[in-house]
């Protein structure tokens, strides 16, 4: 009973925060009444944007909430509190409790219409309540791996998911289709562990940068892990590749699953967190987790295909329990969704070292290719900016819509 109460307590705290937020917003609105009658000029639009960014910065929680989550949260609140009231009446006890026969748990796997939910030490195969299957505002899927859910338990191995508890964060990709829907890859993540190999396969800066952008766009902390460091021959070569990332203050782990270099650091980086794993097949993700947590016995040299949907689910997230309070979510599809919705002119915001230079370019719309007076190119030629970063910027730029 205690765990369930904790979930609801968390929920109530969330509601209190939402209240606070609303009050703050109302107060701000009073302070700056809208001038509806006036035709908006370009500048007014800009002011409005700036103001809303301001607000987002102030309200950390809001910032990490995906679009549409607010409405979902409202609906959820209603459901949970109705449930709570009913349960409290039925059982005549104080404080919030789940309804009879309901438990809360963690979604560990998903396939269309069904999922696995971990409740204490049991995994239940669950159907989704019909009302959940209705496409939610802005989302193409009702729940994701990492979601905390309320389940009506049917027997020791099955149940029905009734509701999804509010998410702390979500890794989302834009769905291709007529409507601008978002697909939730995984929920409640804290960070992204970007795993690259030094060799076999060769370190690939463009892919690392793509993952960094994906992390940033989802408000997740990145950690860069360079594995197979046992294959390194030239330390200077490594540091040349890594210095732009060190300058960006991205935590970097140098590891080897082969000789156990950096495995303690890795364990420490993962402790108490829910971490999304990103990295090419073969860089050593499974080997690293095995080295850090030998009980896992993950298959090495295998593409993760042993889930509910079989081998076709290359974009399906997969949840791995490291220990009591540390989880990893393997997200094979991350390479493809990180940049969805990003436009060319927004890309440079993800390259802070280039962004600070761009202001000094001769032309304000400089694409930093071969324009005269390009400050970015000059800085690259002078070695002030890492060439690898500039190259990846150019490559990704060309792949983005204008
Ligand atoms: N030399 C070396 N090989 C490694 C290391 N880590 C993994 N490998 C090898 O790389 C291959 C792929 O490893 P795996 O863990 O399956 O990669 P994953 O696809 O990212 O999960 C296997 O043959 C491993 O033995 C390492 O640190 N050093
Ligand atoms: Mg693997
Ligand atoms: Zn330029």
Short mmCIF file of N, CA and C in Angstrom, two decimals, residues 19-21 32 51 61 64 67 121 146 155 162 187 191 203 209 212 216 256 288 290-291 320 354 357 366 386 400:
data_model
loop_
_atom_site.label_atom_id
_atom_site.label_comp_id
_atom_site.label_asym_id
_atom_site.label_seq_id
_atom_site.Cartn_x
_atom_site.Cartn_y
_atom_site.Cartn_z
N UNK A 19 -1.02 24.51 -9.54
CA UNK A 19 -1.79 25.62 -8.99
C UNK A 19 -0.93 26.88 -8.90
N UNK A 20 0.24 26.68 -8.32
CA UNK A 20 1.18 27.78 -8.15
C UNK A 20 1.46 28.45 -9.48
N UNK A 21 1.66 27.58 -10.46
CA UNK A 21 2.01 28.05 -11.79
C UNK A 21 0.89 28.90 -12.36
N UNK A 32 0.50 42.69 -17.10
CA UNK A 32 0.60 43.13 -18.49
C UNK A 32 -0.68 42.78 -19.23
N UNK A 51 8.64 36.91 -23.75
CA UNK A 51 7.99 36.76 -22.45
C UNK A 51 7.73 35.29 -22.14
N UNK A 61 9.77 23.04 -14.36
CA UNK A 61 8.91 21.88 -14.56
C UNK A 61 8.14 21.99 -15.86
N UNK A 64 10.19 21.13 -18.97
CA UNK A 64 10.44 19.74 -19.33
C UNK A 64 9.14 18.99 -19.66
N UNK A 67 4.66 19.26 -24.98
CA UNK A 67 3.40 19.89 -25.38
C UNK A 67 2.26 18.90 -25.28
N UNK A 121 7.85 -6.97 -7.76
CA UNK A 121 8.74 -7.87 -8.49
C UNK A 121 8.04 -8.65 -9.60
N UNK A 146 8.77 3.44 -19.57
CA UNK A 146 9.18 4.42 -18.58
C UNK A 146 8.00 5.12 -17.91
N UNK A 155 -5.08 -10.93 -12.47
CA UNK A 155 -4.50 -12.05 -11.71
C UNK A 155 -3.01 -11.81 -11.61
N UNK A 162 -5.21 1.58 -16.48
CA UNK A 162 -6.33 2.53 -16.38
C UNK A 162 -5.90 3.95 -16.71
N UNK A 187 9.47 7.65 -21.49
CA UNK A 187 9.01 8.68 -20.55
C UNK A 187 9.87 8.69 -19.29
N UNK A 191 18.53 11.46 -18.31
CA UNK A 191 19.71 11.78 -19.10
C UNK A 191 19.86 10.84 -20.30
N UNK A 203 35.06 6.43 -34.13
CA UNK A 203 34.36 7.57 -33.54
C UNK A 203 33.80 8.46 -34.65
N UNK A 209 27.09 14.54 -32.40
CA UNK A 209 26.43 15.84 -32.42
C UNK A 209 24.92 15.70 -32.59
N UNK A 212 23.56 14.76 -29.32
CA UNK A 212 23.59 15.92 -28.41
C UNK A 212 22.40 16.84 -28.69
N UNK A 216 19.35 17.76 -26.18
CA UNK A 216 19.04 19.15 -25.87
C UNK A 216 17.59 19.47 -26.21
N UNK A 256 36.39 1.00 -21.16
CA UNK A 256 36.64 -0.23 -21.90
C UNK A 256 35.94 -1.37 -21.19
N UNK A 288 29.22 -2.92 -21.94
CA UNK A 288 29.45 -1.98 -20.85
C UNK A 288 28.51 -2.23 -19.69
N UNK A 290 27.00 -5.01 -18.97
CA UNK A 290 27.41 -6.26 -18.35
C UNK A 290 28.61 -6.07 -17.43
N UNK A 291 29.56 -5.24 -17.88
CA UNK A 291 30.75 -5.01 -17.07
C UNK A 291 30.40 -4.28 -15.78
N UNK A 320 15.81 -1.66 -19.14
CA UNK A 320 16.70 -2.58 -18.42
C UNK A 320 16.88 -2.09 -16.98
N UNK A 354 29.72 28.12 -32.31
CA UNK A 354 29.56 28.76 -33.62
C UNK A 354 28.62 29.95 -33.51
N UNK A 357 30.10 33.23 -32.67
CA UNK A 357 30.89 33.83 -33.75
C UNK A 357 30.02 34.43 -34.85
N UNK A 366 24.22 34.94 -43.15
CA UNK A 366 25.36 34.12 -43.57
C UNK A 366 25.11 32.64 -43.25
N UNK A 386 36.68 23.78 -33.37
CA UNK A 386 37.00 22.45 -33.87
C UNK A 386 36.41 22.23 -35.26
N UNK A 400 18.63 19.43 -43.33
CA UNK A 400 17.44 19.99 -42.69
C UNK A 400 16.61 20.79 -43.69
#
